[in-house]
Structures are given as structure tokens and as C-alpha cells.
Amino acid sequence: MKYSNQTRILVAVDCIVFGFDGTEYKLLLIQRGFAPEKEKWSLMGGFVQPEESLDEAASRILKQLTGLQDIYLEEMGAFSRPDRDPIERVVAVTYVALIDIEKYQQQINDDFHARWFPMKELPKLIFDHQEMVDIALNKLRYKAAFHPILFELLPEKFTLPQLQTMYEGLYNTKFDKRNFTRKLLSTNLLKKEKEKDKLSSKKGAFYYSLDVKQYKETILTIQNIIPLHEITSVRE
Amino acid sequence: MKYSNQTRILVAVDCIVFGFDGTEYKLLLIQRGFAPEKEKWSLMGGFVQPEESLDEAASRILKQLTGLQDIYLEEMGAFSRPDRDPIERVVAVTYVALIDIEKYQQQINDDFHARWFPMKELPKLIFDHQEMVDIALNKLRYKAAFHPILFELLPEKFTLPQLQTMYEGLYNTKFDKRNFTRKLLSTNLLKKEKEKDKLSSKKGAFYYSLDVKQYKETILTIQNIIPLHEITSVRE
DNA sequence: AGATTAATTGTAATAATTACACTAATAATC
DNA sequence: GATTATTAGTGTAATTATTACAATTAATCT
């Protein structure tokens, strides 16, 4: 038994993977393996299979095309212009991930020519993938202003100057060191470690790590219009 | 020419329409017009047609099933469990709207038994529609804490007590009048009108309206971690 | 005219944000 | 081993935002 007289459509998933290498933002791309636009640079995409959800499809596709697994992927929206794919109609649902480039460098598998491109030097992308990336970057900027999600882009232990560089890179601006660190530390999300990172300076900068318990509590908290003590519960 | 060996899937759109009547939040539902679950309460849903985008499908479906048109609908996410519809696989993309119940009361058309239900008295919904509503409400709470989007739920002219009631209703709490109005007015988004609303009190409360130009500028502004003067441009 | 109802308004204490520049630690160099 | 170069780390005062708290005002109703 089926719904009659309805058109069935190909559903695809495209994964937008942002990375940070301590200096700049990069985007992970692959060379598309099939026609049309074979060999052209593309997000990691594929078709949803009959027995998998979109989340499952996104994880599978990312793993198949890059080797990356156990990455947090967040749905970002559907792209559905009827002519967005020249071959036939495809509705694409996008997923976004933020990863620490160095941490996952090993996992990334060369079979499909996955490659990191600095955000300022992206090649021409197929179909509407550039639009997907633009929207994802704007959403990331927006979210990062409220939520300390940029931690996800860093290794487990990171320094305050690294964090600051990351925020400055996202917004193309400079912040005052004292005010920036004060604000970050006042969140109580950071734990100072005993070791220093000696790679990027002579003096060396102390490592910090994310206080995961605090983080999970804090990320559920609503700010601004709602006085903090009024909050009961918010799922997301 | 088509992509070979791929499964095509029904794609549906479901519209979650929240309303506020000055006192409480309500959800617009219809009685489903076809099997399975015919006559059961449901979000306004339908299948995406070959030549329309998802946004277009959402507008069309909302209009066909309720008469509502020119409503701002925002995509909220896909629901894709393979077994979410017992007849056959359907991937549903949800859209959320906020409207002023009284303003649109006229437009709402009884052909399909569209009806407002108070959020605390929702009937059993088909499939995973209750889950969609729960997620939408949480996202609304979350967004409203940062963005003054609740204006969209009110008529063009509204009073400060109405606004406060709306915020209090969303969070099940009470705010201090003085602090609430001070905060709202400090956004410079509200313009005081000359007339008063005399319906809800003897003294009458002045009407305010949204300063649309200011609103569009402000909604693009990022707060918190990013000092305001640093912002260049953020699309969303 | 007086009672009733809900709208409107201010202030003082506290907390957060901003602007601003020198000192500390280490490695590299002479 | 002293000097230089480099980046990390830190404090304070002025301003602005937030909070807690209650009397007065405008209009209608009796």
C-alpha cells in the first residue's frame, strides 16, 4: 500500500565540515566521484538509502567519503530548488560539523581526495554548494556569538591565545586580550591545566580544557530577555 | 537522464502554526483528509510537487488547508525516521509560523476543520507530529530569549502589558513590569502610538508598534561575545 | 465623589562591559 | 652569560546594564 499519484524525489545529504588549524578556518571538500561534474570540488554528499534516517545517512556519507567518524553533525536546512541538480530533481539536506583539523588528520582518507581549503581560497563548487557554505558560515557566526561552540573546533587542550585567534578569525576582527580572556574565564567553562604549549611562543601559553559538565549545563541556559533564575527547562 | 539505482522518496512539508490570542498560546490543527489516520488531528501537511521548492510547498499547503496566506514560514528541520509513516516512507520537512490569532481569524477557512487548540489541551496527533511541536516550542523559547521575534505574534499595534503577557506565557513565569518595559524600550524597536487600548483596563494602555527599519537592522546584530562595534555583516 | 482597576514611572545597589599599557617568561642571538 | 626579541599574562577606573523594589496616575464604574 502506497500513497497514490505522488511524485517521489531523490533525497540527498551534504556535509559541510569546517576546521580550524590554529591559524585559519578551512573547509573540507572532495572531488566528486560521478557524473555530472565528476572530478569537480564538492561537499561530501550522497543519496539517502531506504532504511536510514537523514542523520544516519550524513554519518555514513561522511565516513565513506573521508574516513571521518564519530563527528557531531548538526542539521542545517534543506535546499530544494527544483533545478538545483541538472540531472534530476534532488532535495538536499545539509549537515554541519566543526572539527579540530589536527586531531582528525589521521582519520581523513585520501581515497576520495578529501582536502582542506582555506575559506578564502575555495575552489568553484558544484551546484548550489557555495550557497550552502555561505549560509553555514553565517549561521556559525551567529551561533558562536551566543554559544561557546567554537571549543568544538579545538583540541582537548588549547591555549587562550588560540581561542582568541579562532574567534577573531570567525569575525575578521581583533579583540582586546584582557577583556576577551576575562569574558571567557567568567563562563567557568575553562579549566587551567598545568602544562604550557611551547610551540607558538617563547614564553609558552598555559593549556586550558573544557569543563564538560559545566558546558552541558550552561549550553542549556537562556540569556538576555529572560532573567536566569526564571528558567525552568529548555530542551535545546 | 537520471541517477541510476537510487531510491526516490516522498517528501512532505508539515506546518506548525503557533498563535497567541492575548492570553495564551495555541496551535492550529486540522483533521486529516485522507487515510491513514483520516479525521485524526494533524499539522497542516502535504507532499512536495515536482515543480515547487519546499518553501513554496509550505505556503501552498498552508493556504490550501487553512486559507492562511502571506505568512512568514521558517524551516525548522527534517523528520526522517524510515517508519514514521506507516504507509510508505516519507521524509517530512517542518516549517514554523507565529501569527496573531485575531488578525488572521477571518482568513482561516473551515473547509478542512482547522481549529486552534490551547497548548495545554492538544489532542493526540498523528505520526510524529507531537514531537515536531515539542521541538518547535523549545526552539521558539530559545530563539525568543535572544531575538525579539515574539512581536510577530501580535497585531501591528500592541500594548506593553500584552507583550509582557506573551513572554510570561512562553516561559511560564512572571517578570517585573518596570524592568521588562525598560528592557524592551531600550532596544529602540518600539514606537509609542498616540492611541490607547481601552479593552483590557479602565486606564487604558498605550499602543506601541514595531519600528520595522530598526528591527531589520537589529536582528542582524550579534551580541554577547562580540562587541557590537566590531560587527561587519552577518547575513542571518 | 469615591472606589476600583490596571498602567505607568524612579532610584539605589550591584554587576558587567569597556578602554587602555605595562611586566613576565622564555628562546634565540651575540 | 648578557642582550634582544617575542608573545603571554595581568589591573583599574569609567561607563553602562541589570536587578530589586512600591507609589502614583488615568480612566471607568457605582
PDB file of N, CA and C (backbone and C1' of nucleotides) in Angstrom, chain C:
ATOM      1  P    DA C   1     -17.860  66.031  42.656  1.00  0.00           P
ATOM      2  O5'  DA C   1     -17.333  65.313  43.976  1.00  0.00           O
ATOM      3  C5'  DA C   1     -18.052  65.326  45.185  1.00  0.00           C
ATOM      4  C4'  DA C   1     -17.967  63.946  45.805  1.00  0.00           C
ATOM      5  C3'  DA C   1     -16.543  63.514  46.147  1.00  0.00           C
ATOM      6  O3'  DA C   1     -16.617  62.790  47.365  1.00  0.00           O
ATOM      7  C1'  DA C   1     -17.475  61.956  44.627  1.00  0.00           C
ATOM      8  P    DG C   2     -15.275  62.449  48.120  1.00  0.00           P
ATOM      9  O5'  DG C   2     -15.298  60.866  47.913  1.00  0.00           O
ATOM     10  C5'  DG C   2     -16.458  60.121  48.320  1.00  0.00           C
ATOM     11  C4'  DG C   2     -16.281  58.684  47.863  1.00  0.00           C
ATOM     12  C3'  DG C   2     -14.885  58.116  48.157  1.00  0.00           C
ATOM     13  O3'  DG C   2     -15.069  56.817  48.714  1.00  0.00           O
ATOM     14  C1'  DG C   2     -15.391  57.869  45.856  1.00  0.00           C
ATOM     15  P    DA C   3     -13.877  55.860  48.975  1.00  0.00           P
ATOM     16  O5'  DA C   3     -14.120  54.762  47.855  1.00  0.00           O
ATOM     17  C5'  DA C   3     -15.402  54.132  47.758  1.00  0.00           C
ATOM     18  C4'  DA C   3     -15.312  53.031  46.704  1.00  0.00           C
ATOM     19  C3'  DA C   3     -14.109  52.105  46.889  1.00  0.00           C
ATOM     20  O3'  DA C   3     -14.540  50.788  46.533  1.00  0.00           O
ATOM     21  C1'  DA C   3     -13.956  53.178  44.788  1.00  0.00           C
ATOM     22  P    DT C   4     -13.522  49.556  46.606  1.00  0.00           P
ATOM     23  O5'  DT C   4     -13.137  49.396  45.069  1.00  0.00           O
ATOM     24  C5'  DT C   4     -14.171  49.178  44.102  1.00  0.00           C
ATOM     25  C4'  DT C   4     -13.525  49.052  42.744  1.00  0.00           C
ATOM     26  C3'  DT C   4     -12.306  48.129  42.707  1.00  0.00           C
ATOM     27  O3'  DT C   4     -12.538  47.153  41.712  1.00  0.00           O
ATOM     28  C1'  DT C   4     -11.837  50.189  41.633  1.00  0.00           C
ATOM     29  P    DT C   5     -11.660  45.826  41.638  1.00  0.00           P
ATOM     30  O5'  DT C   5     -10.736  46.086  40.374  1.00  0.00           O
ATOM     31  C5'  DT C   5     -11.332  46.354  39.096  1.00  0.00           C
ATOM     32  C4'  DT C   5     -10.287  46.978  38.225  1.00  0.00           C
ATOM     33  C3'  DT C   5      -8.951  46.231  38.217  1.00  0.00           C
ATOM     34  O3'  DT C   5      -8.839  45.571  36.973  1.00  0.00           O
ATOM     35  C1'  DT C   5      -8.671  48.605  38.272  1.00  0.00           C
ATOM     36  P    DA C   6      -7.782  44.344  36.778  1.00  0.00           P
ATOM     37  O5'  DA C   6      -6.640  45.098  35.970  1.00  0.00           O
ATOM     38  C5'  DA C   6      -6.987  45.701  34.723  1.00  0.00           C
ATOM     39  C4'  DA C   6      -5.998  46.792  34.428  1.00  0.00           C
ATOM     40  C3'  DA C   6      -4.543  46.305  34.317  1.00  0.00           C
ATOM     41  O3'  DA C   6      -4.056  46.788  33.083  1.00  0.00           O
ATOM     42  C1'  DA C   6      -4.677  48.208  35.712  1.00  0.00           C
ATOM     43  P    DA C   7      -2.633  46.764  32.559  1.00  0.00           P
ATOM     44  O5'  DA C   7      -2.274  48.315  32.650  1.00  0.00           O
ATOM     45  C5'  DA C   7      -2.988  49.238  31.830  1.00  0.00           C
ATOM     46  C4'  DA C   7      -2.264  50.579  31.826  1.00  0.00           C
ATOM     47  C3'  DA C   7      -0.815  50.521  31.347  1.00  0.00           C
ATOM     48  O3'  DA C   7      -0.608  51.684  30.550  1.00  0.00           O
ATOM     49  C1'  DA C   7      -0.888  51.266  33.627  1.00  0.00           C
ATOM     50  P    DT C   8       0.737  51.954  29.813  1.00  0.00           P
ATOM     51  O5'  DT C   8       1.549  52.770  30.912  1.00  0.00           O
ATOM     52  C5'  DT C   8       1.084  54.073  31.283  1.00  0.00           C
ATOM     53  C4'  DT C   8       1.930  54.589  32.428  1.00  0.00           C
ATOM     54  C3'  DT C   8       3.439  54.561  32.156  1.00  0.00           C
ATOM     55  O3'  DT C   8       3.850  55.910  32.037  1.00  0.00           O
ATOM     56  C1'  DT C   8       2.894  53.887  34.387  1.00  0.00           C
ATOM     57  P    DT C   9       5.301  56.291  31.546  1.00  0.00           P
ATOM     58  O5'  DT C   9       6.087  56.519  32.926  1.00  0.00           O
ATOM     59  C5'  DT C   9       5.611  57.511  33.832  1.00  0.00           C
ATOM     60  C4'  DT C   9       6.343  57.344  35.151  1.00  0.00           C
ATOM     61  C3'  DT C   9       7.878  57.256  35.039  1.00  0.00           C
ATOM     62  O3'  DT C   9       8.438  58.185  35.940  1.00  0.00           O
ATOM     63  C1'  DT C   9       7.039  55.536  36.408  1.00  0.00           C
ATOM     64  P    DG C  10       9.851  58.789  35.759  1.00  0.00           P
ATOM     65  O5'  DG C  10      10.582  58.296  37.084  1.00  0.00           O
ATOM     66  C5'  DG C  10      10.038  58.639  38.362  1.00  0.00           C
ATOM     67  C4'  DG C  10      10.961  58.095  39.435  1.00  0.00           C
ATOM     68  C3'  DG C  10      12.439  58.442  39.232  1.00  0.00           C
ATOM     69  O3'  DG C  10      12.931  58.852  40.496  1.00  0.00           O
ATOM     70  C1'  DG C  10      12.208  56.123  39.518  1.00  0.00           C
ATOM     71  P    DT C  11      14.379  59.508  40.606  1.00  0.00           P
ATOM     72  O5'  DT C  11      14.894  58.890  41.977  1.00  0.00           O
ATOM     73  C5'  DT C  11      14.122  57.938  42.702  1.00  0.00           C
ATOM     74  C4'  DT C  11      15.048  56.885  43.293  1.00  0.00           C
ATOM     75  C3'  DT C  11      16.542  57.142  43.098  1.00  0.00           C
ATOM     76  O3'  DT C  11      17.226  56.652  44.236  1.00  0.00           O
ATOM     77  C1'  DT C  11      16.053  55.046  42.279  1.00  0.00           C
ATOM     78  P    DA C  12      18.535  57.396  44.761  1.00  0.00           P
ATOM     79  O5'  DA C  12      18.981  56.484  45.978  1.00  0.00           O
ATOM     80  C5'  DA C  12      18.119  55.457  46.478  1.00  0.00           C
ATOM     81  C4'  DA C  12      18.834  54.112  46.367  1.00  0.00           C
ATOM     82  C3'  DA C  12      20.367  54.195  46.457  1.00  0.00           C
ATOM     83  O3'  DA C  12      20.783  53.168  47.353  1.00  0.00           O
ATOM     84  C1'  DA C  12      19.746  52.960  44.555  1.00  0.00           C
ATOM     85  P    DA C  13      22.299  52.837  47.630  1.00  0.00           P
ATOM     86  O5'  DA C  13      22.401  51.359  47.049  1.00  0.00           O
ATOM     87  C5'  DA C  13      21.534  50.338  47.565  1.00  0.00           C
ATOM     88  C4'  DA C  13      21.944  49.028  46.911  1.00  0.00           C
ATOM     89  C3'  DA C  13      23.447  48.728  47.001  1.00  0.00           C
ATOM     90  O3'  DA C  13      23.618  47.347  47.287  1.00  0.00           O
ATOM     91  C1'  DA C  13      22.769  48.802  44.725  1.00  0.00           C
ATOM     92  P    DT C  14      25.085  46.715  47.263  1.00  0.00           P
ATOM     93  O5'  DT C  14      25.094  46.031  45.834  1.00  0.00           O
ATOM     94  C5'  DT C  14      24.013  45.160  45.475  1.00  0.00           C
ATOM     95  C4'  DT C  14      24.279  44.663  44.072  1.00  0.00           C
ATOM     96  C3'  DT C  14      25.686  44.110  43.877  1.00  0.00           C
ATOM     97  O3'  DT C  14      25.549  42.785  43.392  1.00  0.00           O
ATOM     98  C1'  DT C  14      25.111  45.580  42.122  1.00  0.00           C
ATOM     99  P    DA C  15      26.836  41.854  43.061  1.00  0.00           P
ATOM    100  O5'  DA C  15      26.858  41.944  41.466  1.00  0.00           O
ATOM    101  C5'  DA C  15      25.660  41.677  40.743  1.00  0.00           C
ATOM    102  C4'  DA C  15      25.952  41.883  39.277  1.00  0.00           C
ATOM    103  C3'  DA C  15      27.263  41.243  38.811  1.00  0.00           C
ATOM    104  O3'  DA C  15      26.942  40.494  37.655  1.00  0.00           O
ATOM    105  C1'  DA C  15      27.193  43.538  38.189  1.00  0.00           C
ATOM    106  P    DA C  16      28.042  39.763  36.795  1.00  0.00           P
ATOM    107  O5'  DA C  16      28.164  40.774  35.571  1.00  0.00           O
ATOM    108  C5'  DA C  16      27.011  41.044  34.776  1.00  0.00           C
ATOM    109  C4'  DA C  16      27.421  41.915  33.605  1.00  0.00           C
ATOM    110  C3'  DA C  16      28.617  41.379  32.817  1.00  0.00           C
ATOM    111  O3'  DA C  16      28.240  41.441  31.463  1.00  0.00           O
ATOM    112  C1'  DA C  16      29.018  43.630  33.520  1.00  0.00           C
ATOM    113  P    DT C  17      29.266  41.086  30.271  1.00  0.00           P
ATOM    114  O5'  DT C  17      29.795  42.537  29.918  1.00  0.00           O
ATOM    115  C5'  DT C  17      28.880  43.495  29.396  1.00  0.00           C
ATOM    116  C4'  DT C  17      29.648  44.760  29.068  1.00  0.00           C
ATOM    117  C3'  DT C  17      30.831  44.538  28.116  1.00  0.00           C
ATOM    118  O3'  DT C  17      30.587  45.377  27.000  1.00  0.00           O
ATOM    119  C1'  DT C  17      31.465  45.859  29.975  1.00  0.00           C
ATOM    120  P    DT C  18      31.488  45.196  25.647  1.00  0.00           P
ATOM    121  O5'  DT C  18      32.542  46.390  25.795  1.00  0.00           O
ATOM    122  C5'  DT C  18      32.081  47.732  25.767  1.00  0.00           C
ATOM    123  C4'  DT C  18      33.138  48.637  26.371  1.00  0.00           C
ATOM    124  C3'  DT C  18      34.468  48.633  25.632  1.00  0.00           C
ATOM    125  O3'  DT C  18      34.506  49.807  24.832  1.00  0.00           O
ATOM    126  C1'  DT C  18      34.709  48.711  28.022  1.00  0.00           C
ATOM    127  P    DA C  19      35.563  49.919  23.611  1.00  0.00           P
ATOM    128  O5'  DA C  19      36.711  50.804  24.245  1.00  0.00           O
ATOM    129  C5'  DA C  19      36.385  51.974  24.992  1.00  0.00           C
ATOM    130  C4'  DA C  19      37.626  52.404  25.757  1.00  0.00           C
ATOM    131  C3'  DA C  19      38.938  52.228  24.986  1.00  0.00           C
ATOM    132  O3'  DA C  19      39.662  53.440  25.057  1.00  0.00           O
ATOM    133  C1'  DA C  19      39.106  51.192  27.105  1.00  0.00           C
ATOM    134  P    DC C  20      40.931  53.662  24.109  1.00  0.00           P
ATOM    135  O5'  DC C  20      42.122  53.313  25.111  1.00  0.00           O
ATOM    136  C5'  DC C  20      42.228  54.040  26.341  1.00  0.00           C
ATOM    137  C4'  DC C  20      43.223  53.340  27.219  1.00  0.00           C
ATOM    138  C3'  DC C  20      44.474  52.810  26.470  1.00  0.00           C
ATOM    139  O3'  DC C  20      45.651  53.247  27.098  1.00  0.00           O
ATOM    140  C1'  DC C  20      43.614  51.207  27.931  1.00  0.00           C
ATOM    141  P    DA C  21      47.048  53.112  26.307  1.00  0.00           P
ATOM    142  O5'  DA C  21      48.074  53.144  27.521  1.00  0.00           O
ATOM    143  C5'  DA C  21      47.724  52.581  28.784  1.00  0.00           C
ATOM    144  C4'  DA C  21      48.859  51.696  29.279  1.00  0.00           C
ATOM    145  C3'  DA C  21      50.203  51.838  28.562  1.00  0.00           C
ATOM    146  O3'  DA C  21      51.216  51.721  29.550  1.00  0.00           O
ATOM    147  C1'  DA C  21      49.599  49.603  28.587  1.00  0.00           C
ATOM    148  P    DC C  22      52.675  52.274  29.398  1.00  0.00           P
ATOM    149  O5'  DC C  22      53.528  51.311  30.351  1.00  0.00           O
ATOM    150  C5'  DC C  22      53.135  51.179  31.729  1.00  0.00           C
ATOM    151  C4'  DC C  22      53.155  49.709  32.102  1.00  0.00           C
ATOM    152  C3'  DC C  22      54.556  49.088  32.179  1.00  0.00           C
ATOM    153  O3'  DC C  22      54.868  48.829  33.538  1.00  0.00           O
ATOM    154  C1'  DC C  22      52.952  47.609  31.208  1.00  0.00           C
ATOM    155  P    DT C  23      56.380  48.344  33.862  1.00  0.00           P
ATOM    156  O5'  DT C  23      56.203  46.779  34.098  1.00  0.00           O
ATOM    157  C5'  DT C  23      55.302  46.307  35.104  1.00  0.00           C
ATOM    158  C4'  DT C  23      55.247  44.794  34.994  1.00  0.00           C
ATOM    159  C3'  DT C  23      56.619  44.119  35.110  1.00  0.00           C
ATOM    160  O3'  DT C  23      56.468  43.039  36.025  1.00  0.00           O
ATOM    161  C1'  DT C  23      55.514  43.393  33.149  1.00  0.00           C
ATOM    162  P    DA C  24      57.585  41.970  36.226  1.00  0.00           P
ATOM    163  O5'  DA C  24      57.084  40.802  35.273  1.00  0.00           O
ATOM    164  C5'  DA C  24      55.822  40.177  35.539  1.00  0.00           C
ATOM    165  C4'  DA C  24      55.837  38.795  34.915  1.00  0.00           C
ATOM    166  C3'  DA C  24      57.115  37.994  35.182  1.00  0.00           C
ATOM    167  O3'  DA C  24      56.708  36.653  35.340  1.00  0.00           O
ATOM    168  C1'  DA C  24      56.902  38.375  32.845  1.00  0.00           C
ATOM    169  P    DA C  25      57.774  35.558  35.752  1.00  0.00           P
ATOM    170  O5'  DA C  25      58.011  34.789  34.383  1.00  0.00           O
ATOM    171  C5'  DA C  25      56.958  33.999  33.841  1.00  0.00           C
ATOM    172  C4'  DA C  25      57.426  33.478  32.501  1.00  0.00           C
ATOM    173  C3'  DA C  25      58.723  32.662  32.567  1.00  0.00           C
ATOM    174  O3'  DA C  25      58.417  31.385  32.037  1.00  0.00           O
ATOM    175  C1'  DA C  25      58.811  34.306  30.834  1.00  0.00           C
ATOM    176  P    DT C  26      59.401  30.159  32.258  1.00  0.00           P
ATOM    177  O5'  DT C  26      60.215  30.159  30.889  1.00  0.00           O
ATOM    178  C5'  DT C  26      59.489  29.859  29.711  1.00  0.00           C
ATOM    179  C4'  DT C  26      60.232  30.421  28.537  1.00  0.00           C
ATOM    180  C3'  DT C  26      61.612  29.826  28.292  1.00  0.00           C
ATOM    181  O3'  DT C  26      61.429  28.751  27.397  1.00  0.00           O
ATOM    182  C1'  DT C  26      61.400  32.136  27.665  1.00  0.00           C
ATOM    183  P    DA C  27      62.692  27.912  26.809  1.00  0.00           P
ATOM    184  O5'  DA C  27      63.011  28.752  25.489  1.00  0.00           O
ATOM    185  C5'  DA C  27      61.959  28.959  24.530  1.00  0.00           C
ATOM    186  C4'  DA C  27      62.543  29.633  23.303  1.00  0.00           C
ATOM    187  C3'  DA C  27      63.802  28.979  22.757  1.00  0.00           C
ATOM    188  O3'  DA C  27      63.703  29.031  21.346  1.00  0.00           O
ATOM    189  C1'  DA C  27      64.297  31.209  23.408  1.00  0.00           C
ATOM    190  P    DA C  28      64.862  28.527  20.400  1.00  0.00           P
ATOM    191  O5'  DA C  28      65.520  29.924  20.024  1.00  0.00           O
ATOM    192  C5'  DA C  28      64.743  30.874  19.286  1.00  0.00           C
ATOM    193  C4'  DA C  28      65.652  32.031  18.926  1.00  0.00           C
ATOM    194  C3'  DA C  28      66.966  31.588  18.263  1.00  0.00           C
ATOM    195  O3'  DA C  28      67.169  32.431  17.133  1.00  0.00           O
ATOM    196  C1'  DA C  28      67.432  32.912  20.179  1.00  0.00           C
ATOM    197  P    DT C  29      68.549  32.385  16.322  1.00  0.00           P
ATOM    198  O5'  DT C  29      69.363  33.603  16.970  1.00  0.00           O
ATOM    199  C5'  DT C  29      68.733  34.895  17.039  1.00  0.00           C
ATOM    200  C4'  DT C  29      69.763  35.909  17.550  1.00  0.00           C
ATOM    201  C3'  DT C  29      71.151  35.744  16.916  1.00  0.00           C
ATOM    202  O3'  DT C  29      71.644  37.031  16.566  1.00  0.00           O
ATOM    203  C1'  DT C  29      71.339  35.687  19.277  1.00  0.00           C
ATOM    204  P    DC C  30      72.936  37.120  15.578  1.00  0.00           P
ATOM    205  O5'  DC C  30      74.032  37.814  16.509  1.00  0.00           O
ATOM    206  C5'  DC C  30      73.707  39.043  17.168  1.00  0.00           C
ATOM    207  C4'  DC C  30      74.640  39.201  18.363  1.00  0.00           C
ATOM    208  C3'  DC C  30      76.117  39.058  18.016  1.00  0.00           C
ATOM    209  O3'  DC C  30      76.769  40.318  18.149  1.00  0.00           O
ATOM    210  C1'  DC C  30      75.544  37.858  20.013  1.00  0.00           C
TER     211       DC C  30
END
